[in-house]
Amino acid sequence: MVTFSELLQKRRAIRDFEEREVPSKIIDEILQESTLAPSASNNQPCRFVVVQCRKTIKALSDESKANLLYDHAEKKIKLAPDYVTFLRNE
């Protein structure tokens, strides 16, 4: 069995994916096993939506990326006055 340390040392980011579908059986197994993780107060808040339509996946990806950048910029603008005030010499 792989130790936690070995798992961390061998991890990697994958950004190039093969154009093939993951079998439903494997997706089901992953989702079933992911629900075994503990949750706060055992409230088990996990809900999953499996999206297999490439067009829908692309639309969701594009929308989330656009919102991520928008949210980040908006947070910077909101925090800027406090940051400037904090640095002001009085």
CSV table of C-alpha atoms in Angstrom, one decimal:
chain,number,residue,atom,x,y,z
A,1,MET,CA,0.0,0.0,0.0
A,2,VAL,CA,1.3,3.5,-0.8
A,3,THR,CA,2.0,5.7,2.1
A,4,PHE,CA,0.6,9.2,2.4
A,5,SER,CA,4.1,10.6,2.0
A,6,GLU,CA,4.7,8.7,-1.2
A,7,LEU,CA,1.3,9.8,-2.5
A,8,LEU,CA,2.2,13.4,-2.0
A,9,GLN,CA,5.7,13.0,-3.5
A,10,LYS,CA,4.3,11.4,-6.7
A,11,ARG,CA,1.4,13.7,-7.3
A,12,ARG,CA,1.2,15.7,-10.5
A,13,ALA,CA,-1.0,18.1,-12.3
A,14,ILE,CA,-2.6,16.8,-15.5
A,15,ARG,CA,-3.5,19.4,-18.1
A,16,ASP,CA,-3.5,17.3,-21.3
A,17,PHE,CA,-6.4,14.8,-21.4
A,18,GLU,CA,-7.2,12.1,-23.8
A,19,GLU,CA,-10.4,12.5,-25.8
A,20,ARG,CA,-12.2,9.4,-24.5
A,21,GLU,CA,-15.1,8.9,-22.1
A,22,VAL,CA,-14.7,7.5,-18.6
A,23,PRO,CA,-17.0,4.5,-18.2
A,24,SER,CA,-20.1,5.1,-16.1
A,25,LYS,CA,-19.1,2.3,-13.8
A,26,ILE,CA,-15.8,4.0,-12.9
A,27,ILE,CA,-17.6,7.4,-12.3
A,28,ASP,CA,-20.1,5.6,-10.0
A,29,GLU,CA,-17.2,4.0,-8.0
A,30,ILE,CA,-15.4,7.3,-7.6
A,31,LEU,CA,-18.6,9.1,-6.5
A,32,GLN,CA,-19.5,6.3,-4.0
A,33,GLU,CA,-16.0,6.3,-2.5
A,34,SER,CA,-15.9,10.1,-2.3
A,35,THR,CA,-18.9,10.0,0.0
A,36,LEU,CA,-16.9,8.0,2.6
A,37,ALA,CA,-14.9,11.1,3.6
A,38,PRO,CA,-16.0,12.6,6.9
A,39,SER,CA,-18.1,15.7,7.0
A,40,ALA,CA,-18.6,18.3,9.8
A,41,SER,CA,-21.1,17.0,12.4
A,42,ASN,CA,-21.7,14.1,10.0
A,43,ASN,CA,-24.2,16.2,8.0
A,44,GLN,CA,-23.0,14.7,4.7
A,45,PRO,CA,-23.6,17.7,2.5
A,46,CYS,CA,-22.2,16.2,-0.7
A,47,ARG,CA,-24.2,16.3,-3.9
A,48,PHE,CA,-22.9,15.4,-7.3
A,49,VAL,CA,-24.0,16.2,-10.8
A,50,VAL,CA,-22.3,14.2,-13.6
A,51,VAL,CA,-22.1,16.1,-16.9
A,52,GLN,CA,-21.1,14.1,-19.9
A,53,CYS,CA,-22.2,16.4,-22.8
A,54,ARG,CA,-19.0,18.1,-24.1
A,55,LYS,CA,-20.9,21.2,-25.2
A,56,THR,CA,-22.3,21.6,-21.6
A,57,ILE,CA,-18.9,20.9,-20.0
A,58,LYS,CA,-17.3,23.6,-22.2
A,59,ALA,CA,-20.1,26.1,-21.4
A,60,LEU,CA,-19.7,25.5,-17.7
A,61,SER,CA,-15.9,25.7,-17.9
A,62,ASP,CA,-16.0,29.0,-19.8
A,63,GLU,CA,-18.6,30.5,-17.4
A,64,SER,CA,-16.7,29.5,-14.2
A,65,LYS,CA,-13.4,30.9,-15.6
A,66,ALA,CA,-15.1,34.2,-16.5
A,67,ASN,CA,-16.7,34.4,-13.0
A,68,LEU,CA,-13.5,33.5,-11.3
A,69,LEU,CA,-11.6,36.4,-12.9
A,70,TYR,CA,-14.5,38.7,-12.3
A,71,ASP,CA,-14.9,37.8,-8.7
A,72,HIS,CA,-11.2,38.1,-8.1
A,73,ALA,CA,-11.1,41.6,-9.6
A,74,GLU,CA,-14.2,42.7,-7.7
A,75,LYS,CA,-12.7,41.5,-4.4
A,76,LYS,CA,-9.5,43.5,-5.0
A,77,ILE,CA,-11.5,46.6,-5.7
A,78,LYS,CA,-13.5,46.2,-2.5
A,79,LEU,CA,-10.4,45.5,-0.4
A,80,ALA,CA,-8.3,48.3,-1.9
A,81,PRO,CA,-9.7,51.2,0.2
A,82,ASP,CA,-9.0,49.3,3.4
A,83,TYR,CA,-5.5,48.4,2.3
A,84,VAL,CA,-4.7,51.9,1.3
A,85,THR,CA,-6.1,53.3,4.6
A,86,PHE,CA,-4.0,50.7,6.5
A,87,LEU,CA,-0.8,51.9,4.9
A,88,ARG,CA,-1.5,55.6,5.3
A,89,ASN,CA,1.0,57.4,7.5
A,90,GLU,CA,-0.8,59.4,10.2
